[in-house]
Short mmCIF file of C-alpha atoms in Angstrom, two decimals:
data_model
loop_
_atom_site.label_atom_id
_atom_site.label_comp_id
_atom_site.label_asym_id
_atom_site.label_seq_id
_atom_site.Cartn_x
_atom_site.Cartn_y
_atom_site.Cartn_z
CA LYS A 1 -13.47 -3.39 8.08
CA ASN A 2 -10.94 -1.44 6.05
CA GLU A 3 -10.79 -2.46 2.41
CA VAL A 4 -6.99 -2.29 2.54
CA GLU A 5 -5.04 -4.20 5.15
CA GLN A 6 -1.30 -3.94 5.68
CA SER A 7 1.10 -6.09 7.64
CA PRO A 8 3.07 -5.78 9.71
CA GLN A 9 1.96 -2.60 11.41
CA ASN A 10 5.47 -1.97 12.78
CA LEU A 11 8.78 -3.41 11.63
CA THR A 12 12.30 -3.04 12.96
CA ALA A 13 15.23 -4.33 10.94
CA GLN A 14 18.99 -4.14 11.00
CA GLU A 15 20.83 -2.40 8.22
CA GLY A 16 21.34 -4.76 5.30
CA GLU A 17 18.33 -6.94 5.94
CA PHE A 18 15.77 -7.83 3.29
CA ILE A 19 12.37 -6.36 4.15
CA THR A 20 8.89 -7.32 3.00
CA ILE A 21 5.71 -5.35 3.62
CA ASN A 22 2.38 -6.89 2.65
CA CYS A 23 -0.88 -5.40 1.47
CA SER A 24 -4.22 -7.17 0.96
CA TYR A 25 -7.35 -5.61 -0.43
CA SER A 26 -10.91 -6.72 -0.86
CA VAL A 27 -12.21 -4.80 -3.88
CA GLY A 28 -11.56 -4.95 -7.59
CA ILE A 29 -8.92 -2.41 -8.42
CA SER A 30 -7.55 -0.58 -11.41
CA ALA A 31 -4.26 0.28 -9.72
CA LEU A 32 -2.34 -0.11 -6.48
CA HIS A 33 0.05 2.50 -5.09
CA TRP A 34 2.91 2.23 -2.66
CA LEU A 35 3.63 5.50 -0.89
CA GLN A 36 6.43 6.55 1.45
CA GLN A 37 6.06 9.04 4.27
CA HIS A 38 9.05 10.21 6.30
CA PRO A 39 8.48 11.52 9.84
CA GLY A 40 7.07 15.01 9.68
CA GLY A 41 7.28 14.94 5.93
CA GLY A 42 5.15 14.70 2.90
CA ILE A 43 4.04 11.69 0.95
CA VAL A 44 5.98 10.39 -2.01
CA SER A 45 4.65 7.93 -4.55
CA LEU A 46 7.05 4.99 -4.93
CA PHE A 47 5.15 2.75 -7.31
CA MET A 48 1.89 2.49 -9.14
CA LEU A 49 1.13 -0.93 -10.55
CA SER A 50 -1.78 -2.93 -11.87
CA SER A 51 -0.01 -6.20 -12.67
CA GLY A 52 3.28 -8.00 -12.34
CA LYS A 53 6.32 -6.41 -10.81
CA LYS A 54 8.17 -3.10 -10.78
CA LYS A 55 11.70 -2.33 -9.60
CA HIS A 56 13.34 0.95 -8.71
CA GLY A 57 16.78 0.76 -7.19
CA ARG A 58 16.58 -1.38 -4.04
CA LEU A 59 12.78 -1.31 -4.04
CA ILE A 60 10.62 -3.97 -5.67
CA ALA A 61 6.82 -4.03 -5.78
CA THR A 62 4.76 -7.01 -6.85
CA ILE A 63 1.05 -7.55 -7.23
CA ASN A 64 -1.12 -10.65 -7.62
CA ILE A 65 -4.50 -9.54 -8.93
CA GLN A 66 -6.16 -12.93 -8.47
CA GLU A 67 -5.13 -13.12 -4.82
CA LYS A 68 -5.73 -9.40 -4.23
CA HIS A 69 -2.31 -9.05 -2.67
CA SER A 70 0.76 -6.88 -3.12
CA SER A 71 4.19 -6.83 -1.53
CA LEU A 72 6.85 -4.16 -1.23
CA HIS A 73 10.38 -5.45 -0.85
CA ILE A 74 13.46 -3.50 0.19
CA THR A 75 16.81 -5.15 -0.47
CA ALA A 76 19.95 -4.22 1.48
CA SER A 77 17.96 -1.96 3.80
CA HIS A 78 19.49 1.27 5.05
CA PRO A 79 18.59 3.59 7.95
CA ARG A 80 17.41 6.20 5.44
CA ASP A 81 14.68 3.72 4.44
CA SER A 82 13.08 4.33 7.84
CA ALA A 83 9.64 5.71 7.09
CA VAL A 84 5.97 4.79 6.99
CA TYR A 85 5.03 2.82 3.89
CA ILE A 86 1.42 3.10 2.81
CA CYS A 87 -0.48 0.90 0.42
CA ALA A 88 -3.38 2.51 -1.42
CA VAL A 89 -5.77 1.16 -4.03
CA LEU A 90 -7.83 2.77 -6.75
CA SER A 91 -10.98 0.73 -7.17
CA ASN A 92 -12.42 -0.12 -10.56
CA SER A 93 -15.26 2.32 -10.03
CA GLY A 94 -13.45 4.99 -8.05
CA TYR A 95 -11.26 7.98 -8.54
CA ALA A 96 -9.79 8.47 -5.09
CA LEU A 97 -7.32 6.30 -3.27
CA ASN A 98 -8.36 4.01 -0.44
CA PHE A 99 -5.48 3.78 2.00
CA GLY A 100 -4.09 1.16 4.34
CA LYS A 101 -3.07 2.26 7.82
CA GLY A 102 0.61 2.10 6.92
CA THR A 103 3.65 0.10 8.05
CA SER A 104 6.14 1.94 10.21
CA LEU A 105 9.67 0.76 9.34
CA LEU A 106 12.75 1.46 11.43
CA VAL A 107 16.11 0.35 10.09
CA THR A 108 18.87 0.47 12.68
CA PRO A 109 22.60 0.75 11.89
CA ASP B 1 9.12 21.62 -11.89
CA ALA B 2 7.13 22.72 -8.84
CA GLY B 3 5.12 20.09 -7.08
CA VAL B 4 1.87 20.54 -5.20
CA ILE B 5 2.26 23.52 -2.90
CA GLN B 6 0.34 23.77 0.35
CA SER B 7 0.22 26.56 2.87
CA PRO B 8 0.60 27.03 5.70
CA ARG B 9 2.87 24.13 6.72
CA HIS B 10 1.77 24.44 10.32
CA GLU B 11 -1.23 26.10 11.90
CA VAL B 12 -2.02 26.37 15.58
CA THR B 13 -5.20 28.13 16.58
CA GLU B 14 -7.83 28.17 19.27
CA MET B 15 -11.09 26.36 18.91
CA GLY B 16 -13.85 28.39 17.39
CA GLN B 17 -11.52 30.18 15.01
CA GLU B 18 -11.79 29.95 11.24
CA VAL B 19 -9.01 28.02 9.53
CA THR B 20 -8.17 28.23 5.84
CA LEU B 21 -5.81 25.79 4.17
CA ARG B 22 -4.50 26.49 0.69
CA CYS B 23 -3.33 24.35 -2.20
CA LYS B 24 -1.76 25.03 -5.57
CA PRO B 25 -1.86 21.90 -7.74
CA ILE B 26 0.69 21.01 -10.37
CA SER B 27 0.11 23.05 -13.52
CA GLY B 28 -1.92 21.11 -16.04
CA HIS B 29 -3.38 18.67 -13.53
CA ASN B 30 -7.15 18.62 -13.66
CA SER B 31 -7.93 16.49 -10.62
CA LEU B 32 -7.43 17.71 -7.06
CA PHE B 33 -7.95 15.85 -3.81
CA TRP B 34 -8.04 16.93 -0.18
CA TYR B 35 -7.11 14.22 2.33
CA ARG B 36 -6.93 14.20 6.11
CA GLN B 37 -4.50 12.04 8.09
CA THR B 38 -4.97 11.13 11.75
CA MET B 39 -3.36 8.51 13.93
CA MET B 40 -6.66 6.76 14.47
CA ARG B 41 -8.05 6.70 10.95
CA GLY B 42 -5.02 7.09 8.71
CA LEU B 43 -5.54 8.88 5.39
CA GLU B 44 -9.08 9.65 4.31
CA LEU B 45 -10.51 11.46 1.31
CA LEU B 46 -12.38 14.65 2.14
CA ILE B 47 -13.27 15.97 -1.30
CA TYR B 48 -12.38 15.47 -4.95
CA PHE B 49 -12.47 18.14 -7.67
CA ASN B 50 -12.27 17.48 -11.39
CA ASN B 51 -11.85 20.45 -13.71
CA ASN B 52 -12.56 22.76 -10.73
CA VAL B 53 -15.92 21.12 -10.04
CA PRO B 54 -16.53 19.22 -6.78
CA ILE B 55 -17.34 15.65 -7.77
CA ASP B 56 -17.42 13.89 -4.43
CA ASP B 57 -17.60 15.65 -1.07
CA SER B 58 -19.00 12.69 0.86
CA GLY B 59 -15.86 12.60 3.00
CA MET B 60 -16.32 16.11 4.32
CA PRO B 61 -17.04 15.56 8.02
CA GLU B 62 -19.79 18.11 8.52
CA ASP B 63 -21.04 21.52 7.60
CA ARG B 64 -18.14 23.16 9.37
CA PHE B 65 -15.94 22.04 6.50
CA SER B 66 -16.08 23.63 3.06
CA ALA B 67 -13.83 23.52 0.03
CA LYS B 68 -13.59 25.62 -3.08
CA MET B 69 -11.63 25.59 -6.30
CA PRO B 70 -12.19 28.94 -7.98
CA ASN B 71 -9.70 28.20 -10.75
CA ALA B 72 -7.39 25.46 -11.98
CA SER B 73 -4.45 26.68 -9.93
CA PHE B 74 -5.92 27.19 -6.49
CA SER B 75 -8.05 25.44 -3.92
CA THR B 76 -8.98 26.16 -0.32
CA LEU B 77 -10.25 24.02 2.52
CA LYS B 78 -11.98 26.00 5.25
CA ILE B 79 -13.04 24.94 8.72
CA GLN B 80 -15.41 27.25 10.58
CA PRO B 81 -15.69 27.02 13.51
CA SER B 82 -12.71 24.79 14.25
CA GLU B 83 -12.75 22.14 17.00
CA PRO B 84 -9.93 20.22 18.73
CA ARG B 85 -10.99 17.01 16.94
CA ASP B 86 -10.11 18.67 13.63
CA SER B 87 -6.44 18.47 14.58
CA ALA B 88 -4.73 16.42 11.88
CA VAL B 89 -2.44 16.68 8.89
CA TYR B 90 -4.29 17.81 5.79
CA PHE B 91 -2.87 16.81 2.42
CA CYS B 92 -3.68 18.13 -1.01
CA ALA B 93 -2.91 15.97 -4.04
CA SER B 94 -3.29 16.48 -7.76
CA SER B 95 -3.15 14.28 -10.82
CA LEU B 96 -3.32 14.50 -14.56
CA ASP B 97 -6.40 12.45 -14.54
CA ILE B 98 -9.75 11.53 -15.86
CA PRO B 99 -11.95 9.44 -13.63
CA TYR B 100 -10.79 5.86 -13.25
CA SER B 101 -7.52 6.44 -15.10
CA ASN B 102 -4.22 5.24 -13.73
CA GLN B 103 -2.40 8.50 -13.31
CA PRO B 104 -0.28 8.83 -10.17
CA GLN B 105 -1.29 11.33 -7.54
CA HIS B 106 1.25 13.91 -6.44
CA PHE B 107 1.01 15.01 -2.82
CA GLY B 108 1.86 18.29 -1.19
CA ASP B 109 3.87 18.40 2.02
CA GLY B 110 0.71 18.76 4.08
CA THR B 111 -0.56 21.24 6.63
CA ARG B 112 -0.22 20.18 10.25
CA LEU B 113 -3.23 21.66 12.03
CA SER B 114 -3.53 21.87 15.79
CA ILE B 115 -6.72 23.22 17.36
CA LEU B 116 -6.32 24.06 21.04
#
């Protein structure tokens, strides 16, 4: 069983909708990352957080350490948000990221 | 400021051939990671270097895979001989990091490898 589980696996939304992607993990962590990967492209780090909430533009990431759960929210979604969003955790005893399988998001006009 | 630079971007070769992937980390970063991404397994760590020394190579699939970091600005991942199941996207990432610290990792654009 993967230590990092994401849901949903695939998500289609209309432009303007509010989007939530969830990530659950089973190990103690020192940090959680949200990454974005566009088709055929590289991987970009969106957020790194270990507690609370972070906001960058229309993107918001939250984490609940006690529940071992994080969410990535996109407000007023746009077609350019279409990408794969990957949750990754850095365990307390580790140095390399442990990745979820990703959520493929398609935002239609 | 240049990011992590990987080459080549795409590689298509026949099975049995040697493949060499290259990575230049961000200047000043002392941790370097090689990851492999496949549809079935997602992203997986292959090997981690810290200060040019391999710390964890437990993710390297088998003896056909080898990685080196001869200096702080260059690393290679070699597959010899290559097999069709090695087809994947290989990412290099670097961070200004000591073990267990919370520095973000910066990814290269990846090398898309196809073994025919």
